[in-house]
PDB file of C-alpha atoms in Angstrom:
ATOM      1  CA  ASN A   1       0.000   0.000   0.000  1.00 43.00           C
ATOM      2  CA  LEU A   2       2.774   2.453   0.925  1.00 46.00           C
ATOM      3  CA  LEU A   3       4.781   1.419  -2.129  1.00 44.00           C
ATOM      4  CA  LEU A   4       1.815   2.127  -4.358  1.00 43.00           C
ATOM      5  CA  ASN A   5       1.451   5.571  -2.804  1.00 53.00           C
ATOM      6  CA  CYS A   6       5.154   6.270  -3.282  1.00 55.00           C
ATOM      7  CA  THR A   7       5.118   5.353  -6.975  1.00 52.00           C
ATOM      8  CA  HIS A   8       2.330   7.778  -7.867  1.00 53.00           C
ATOM      9  CA  MET A   9       4.276  11.037  -7.484  1.00 51.00           C
ATOM     10  CA  LYS A  10       2.783  13.835  -9.523  1.00 54.00           C
ATOM     11  CA  SER A  11       5.739  16.106 -10.157  1.00 55.00           C
ATOM     12  CA  SER A  12       9.336  16.791  -9.235  1.00 58.00           C
ATOM     13  CA  ASN A  13       8.165  19.798  -7.161  1.00 60.00           C
ATOM     14  CA  GLU A  14       5.914  17.532  -5.117  1.00 63.00           C
ATOM     15  CA  ALA A  15       8.780  15.068  -4.714  1.00 64.00           C
ATOM     16  CA  SER A  16      11.071  17.878  -3.563  1.00 83.00           C
ATOM     17  CA  GLU A  17       8.529  19.028  -0.969  1.00 81.00           C
ATOM     18  CA  ILE A  18       8.068  15.493   0.305  1.00 78.00           C
ATOM     19  CA  GLU A  19      11.813  14.886   0.402  1.00 85.00           C
ATOM     20  CA  LEU A  20      12.323  18.129   2.321  1.00 86.00           C
ATOM     21  CA  MET A  21       9.575  17.228   4.789  1.00 80.00           C
ATOM     22  CA  LEU A  22      11.031  13.737   5.310  1.00 81.00           C
ATOM     23  CA  GLN A  23      14.516  15.165   5.725  1.00 87.00           C
ATOM     24  CA  GLU A  24      13.308  17.639   8.372  1.00 85.00           C
ATOM     25  CA  LEU A  25      11.293  14.979  10.201  1.00 83.00           C
ATOM     26  CA  HIS A  26      14.294  12.645  10.194  1.00 85.00           C
ATOM     27  CA  ARG A  27      16.621  15.381  11.423  1.00 89.00           C
ATOM     28  CA  ALA A  28      14.205  16.473  14.160  1.00 85.00           C
ATOM     29  CA  PHE A  29      13.587  12.890  15.297  1.00 84.00           C
ATOM     30  CA  PHE A  30      17.308  12.097  15.342  1.00 89.00           C
ATOM     31  CA  MET A  31      18.163  15.224  17.351  1.00 90.00           C
ATOM     32  CA  LEU A  32      15.313  14.676  19.817  1.00 87.00           C
ATOM     33  CA  HIS A  33      16.332  11.045  20.269  1.00 90.00           C
ATOM     34  CA  LYS A  34      19.985  11.984  20.753  1.00 93.00           C
ATOM     35  CA  MET A  35      19.177  14.756  23.252  1.00 91.00           C
ATOM     36  CA  SER A  36      16.765  12.537  25.202  1.00 91.00           C
ATOM     37  CA  ASP A  37      19.208   9.651  25.315  1.00 93.00           C
ATOM     38  CA  ARG A  38      22.062  11.879  26.464  1.00 95.00           C
ATOM     39  CA  CYS A  39      19.833  13.495  29.063  1.00 92.00           C
ATOM     40  CA  LEU A  40      18.921  10.103  30.516  1.00 93.00           C
ATOM     41  CA  THR A  41      22.359   8.508  30.362  1.00 94.00           C
ATOM     42  CA  ASP A  42      23.920  11.560  32.041  1.00 95.00           C
ATOM     43  CA  ASN A  43      21.368  11.619  34.869  1.00 93.00           C
ATOM     44  CA  SER A  44      20.037   8.088  35.337  1.00 92.00           C
ATOM     45  CA  GLU A  45      20.972   4.453  34.960  1.00 91.00           C
ATOM     46  CA  ILE A  46      19.126   3.830  31.672  1.00 96.00           C
ATOM     47  CA  THR A  47      19.110   4.785  28.004  1.00 95.00           C
ATOM     48  CA  LEU A  48      16.144   6.188  26.090  1.00 95.00           C
ATOM     49  CA  SER A  49      15.474   2.769  24.521  1.00 95.00           C
ATOM     50  CA  GLN A  50      15.480   1.151  27.954  1.00 97.00           C
ATOM     51  CA  PHE A  51      13.166   3.907  29.213  1.00 97.00           C
ATOM     52  CA  MET A  52      10.720   3.163  26.390  1.00 97.00           C
ATOM     53  CA  ILE A  53      10.822  -0.560  27.192  1.00 97.00           C
ATOM     54  CA  LEU A  54      10.283   0.057  30.922  1.00 97.00           C
ATOM     55  CA  ARG A  55       7.432   2.440  30.125  1.00 97.00           C
ATOM     56  CA  THR A  56       5.808  -0.110  27.812  1.00 97.00           C
ATOM     57  CA  ILE A  57       6.082  -2.944  30.331  1.00 97.00           C
ATOM     58  CA  ASP A  58       4.790  -0.732  33.145  1.00 96.00           C
ATOM     59  CA  ALA A  59       1.772   0.392  31.116  1.00 96.00           C
ATOM     60  CA  ASN A  60       0.903  -3.038  29.683  1.00 93.00           C
ATOM     61  CA  SER A  61       2.281  -5.649  32.085  1.00 85.00           C
ATOM     62  CA  PRO A  62       2.509  -8.555  31.865  1.00 87.00           C
ATOM     63  CA  LEU A  63       4.102  -8.771  28.411  1.00 92.00           C
ATOM     64  CA  SER A  64       6.377 -11.125  26.528  1.00 92.00           C
ATOM     65  CA  ALA A  65       9.510  -9.903  24.747  1.00 93.00           C
ATOM     66  CA  SER A  66       7.636 -10.335  21.451  1.00 93.00           C
ATOM     67  CA  ASP A  67       4.816  -8.127  22.757  1.00 94.00           C
ATOM     68  CA  VAL A  68       7.310  -5.404  23.673  1.00 96.00           C
ATOM     69  CA  ALA A  69       8.971  -5.598  20.243  1.00 96.00           C
ATOM     70  CA  GLU A  70       5.591  -5.328  18.531  1.00 95.00           C
ATOM     71  CA  LYS A  71       4.377  -2.398  20.669  1.00 95.00           C
ATOM     72  CA  LEU A  72       7.604  -0.441  20.118  1.00 94.00           C
ATOM     73  CA  ASN A  73       8.016  -1.521  16.496  1.00 91.00           C
ATOM     74  CA  ILE A  74      11.590  -2.711  17.031  1.00 93.00           C
ATOM     75  CA  THR A  75      13.206  -6.093  16.440  1.00 95.00           C
ATOM     76  CA  LYS A  76      13.040  -8.904  18.972  1.00 94.00           C
ATOM     77  CA  ALA A  77      16.852  -8.999  18.928  1.00 95.00           C
ATOM     78  CA  ALA A  78      17.042  -5.327  19.955  1.00 94.00           C
ATOM     79  CA  VAL A  79      14.484  -5.887  22.704  1.00 95.00           C
ATOM     80  CA  SER A  80      16.387  -8.944  23.911  1.00 94.00           C
ATOM     81  CA  ARG A  81      19.654  -6.989  24.259  1.00 95.00           C
ATOM     82  CA  HIS A  82      17.938  -4.272  26.282  1.00 96.00           C
ATOM     83  CA  LEU A  83      16.031  -6.786  28.398  1.00 96.00           C
ATOM     84  CA  ASP A  84      19.252  -8.533  29.385  1.00 95.00           C
ATOM     85  CA  ASN A  85      20.613  -5.224  30.704  1.00 95.00           C
ATOM     86  CA  LEU A  86      17.354  -4.325  32.458  1.00 97.00           C
ATOM     87  CA  ILE A  87      17.153  -7.758  34.109  1.00 96.00           C
ATOM     88  CA  GLU A  88      20.803  -7.542  35.197  1.00 96.00           C
ATOM     89  CA  ALA A  89      20.076  -4.113  36.725  1.00 96.00           C
ATOM     90  CA  ALA A  90      17.030  -5.631  38.523  1.00 97.00           C
ATOM     91  CA  LEU A  91      14.661  -3.170  36.819  1.00 97.00           C
ATOM     92  CA  ILE A  92      12.439  -5.860  35.318  1.00 96.00           C
ATOM     93  CA  GLU A  93      11.658  -9.437  36.239  1.00 95.00           C
ATOM     94  CA  ARG A  94      11.345 -12.340  33.843  1.00 91.00           C
ATOM     95  CA  LEU A  95       8.858 -15.017  34.906  1.00 90.00           C
ATOM     96  CA  PHE A  96       7.840 -18.272  33.259  1.00 87.00           C
ATOM     97  CA  ASN A  97       4.650 -18.045  31.222  1.00 78.00           C
ATOM     98  CA  ASP A  98       2.299 -20.735  32.517  1.00 81.00           C
ATOM     99  CA  ASN A  99       0.364 -20.676  29.225  1.00 81.00           C
ATOM    100  CA  ASN A 100       3.409 -20.958  26.941  1.00 78.00           C
ATOM    101  CA  HIS A 101       6.517 -22.644  28.325  1.00 78.00           C
ATOM    102  CA  ARG A 102       8.635 -21.344  25.425  1.00 81.00           C
ATOM    103  CA  GLU A 103       8.289 -17.693  26.457  1.00 82.00           C
ATOM    104  CA  TYR A 104       8.718 -15.508  29.500  1.00 88.00           C
ATOM    105  CA  ILE A 105       6.470 -12.849  30.961  1.00 92.00           C
ATOM    106  CA  LEU A 106       8.047  -9.498  31.819  1.00 94.00           C
ATOM    107  CA  THR A 107       7.029  -7.299  34.718  1.00 94.00           C
ATOM    108  CA  ILE A 108       8.585  -4.138  36.088  1.00 96.00           C
ATOM    109  CA  SER A 109      10.239  -4.424  39.501  1.00 96.00           C
ATOM    110  CA  THR A 110       9.989  -1.953  42.371  1.00 97.00           C
ATOM    111  CA  ASN A 111      13.453  -0.663  41.405  1.00 97.00           C
ATOM    112  CA  GLY A 112      12.268  -0.417  37.802  1.00 97.00           C
ATOM    113  CA  LYS A 113       9.268   1.690  38.838  1.00 97.00           C
ATOM    114  CA  ARG A 114      11.584   4.009  40.788  1.00 97.00           C
ATOM    115  CA  GLU A 115      13.995   4.326  37.851  1.00 97.00           C
ATOM    116  CA  LEU A 116      11.102   4.931  35.454  1.00 97.00           C
ATOM    117  CA  GLU A 117       9.696   7.701  37.657  1.00 97.00           C
ATOM    118  CA  LYS A 118      13.153   9.268  38.065  1.00 96.00           C
ATOM    119  CA  SER A 119      13.671   9.173  34.288  1.00 96.00           C
ATOM    120  CA  ARG A 120      10.253  10.725  33.654  1.00 95.00           C
ATOM    121  CA  GLU A 121      11.158  13.584  35.996  1.00 94.00           C
ATOM    122  CA  ILE A 122      14.524  14.062  34.267  1.00 94.00           C
ATOM    123  CA  LEU A 123      12.863  14.254  30.847  1.00 92.00           C
ATOM    124  CA  GLU A 124      10.137  16.581  32.150  1.00 90.00           C
ATOM    125  CA  ILE A 125      12.667  18.962  33.731  1.00 90.00           C
ATOM    126  CA  ASN A 126      14.848  19.020  30.620  1.00 87.00           C
ATOM    127  CA  PHE A 127      12.145  19.248  27.961  1.00 81.00           C
ATOM    128  CA  SER A 128       9.332  21.261  29.559  1.00 79.00           C
ATOM    129  CA  PRO A 129      11.101  24.579  28.947  1.00 74.00           C
ATOM    130  CA  ARG A 130      11.488  23.639  25.252  1.00 72.00           C
ATOM    131  CA  ILE A 131       7.940  22.400  24.651  1.00 71.00           C
ATOM    132  CA  ASN A 132       4.868  24.471  25.346  1.00 66.00           C
ATOM    133  CA  LYS A 133       2.219  21.774  25.847  1.00 64.00           C
ATOM    134  CA  ASP A 134      -0.581  24.348  25.654  1.00 64.00           C
ATOM    135  CA  SER A 135       0.641  25.816  22.368  1.00 68.00           C
ATOM    136  CA  ASN A 136      -1.549  25.520  19.279  1.00 73.00           C
ATOM    137  CA  SER A 137       1.525  24.688  17.186  1.00 73.00           C
ATOM    138  CA  THR A 138       2.495  21.823  19.528  1.00 72.00           C
ATOM    139  CA  ALA A 139      -1.048  20.445  19.417  1.00 75.00           C
ATOM    140  CA  GLU A 140      -1.094  20.754  15.622  1.00 77.00           C
ATOM    141  CA  LEU A 141       2.262  18.977  15.300  1.00 76.00           C
ATOM    142  CA  ILE A 142       1.038  16.111  17.467  1.00 77.00           C
ATOM    143  CA  ARG A 143      -2.180  15.904  15.443  1.00 79.00           C
ATOM    144  CA  LEU A 144      -0.240  15.804  12.157  1.00 77.00           C
ATOM    145  CA  LEU A 145       2.207  13.156  13.386  1.00 77.00           C
ATOM    146  CA  ARG A 146      -0.671  10.976  14.594  1.00 80.00           C
ATOM    147  CA  ALA A 147      -2.417  11.358  11.237  1.00 80.00           C
ATOM    148  CA  VAL A 148       0.735  10.315   9.362  1.00 74.00           C
ATOM    149  CA  MET A 149       1.362   7.373  11.697  1.00 73.00           C
ATOM    150  CA  LYS A 150      -2.254   6.216  11.424  1.00 76.00           C
ATOM    151  CA  ASP A 151      -1.765   5.477   7.735  1.00 70.00           C
ATOM    152  CA  LEU A 152       1.445   3.488   8.203  1.00 63.00           C
TER     153      LEU A 152
END
């Protein structure tokens, strides 16, 4: 479906506008990811990817590693690497799944909840001054991003 949409470009001007938009979105996402990751690694025990995994498990527990990968749209291998570090740091617990003996169920530990809350505060302190949540432009950006993601 996406490939069909991509092959029906109308003009080189339209392509240039789309390329520029994609370039700016990529640049903005990369910079935001880099800043967020640095902010967390400098002030907490986890990376941004680990924060997102903790947040996902906390909000949807219990989950399997496959569930986490699907919810975050990342590979199972990437999730597995992060899970190993989070388990070693005692931030999540891996329990046997009684319904499927080939997979584990993940839950956030008490230490994981503390680290998640600390990381949320760090991100809030560092990004609140940069983002006006009540701004019409912020609301419009969020609306546009959700609309784009809905079609993917």
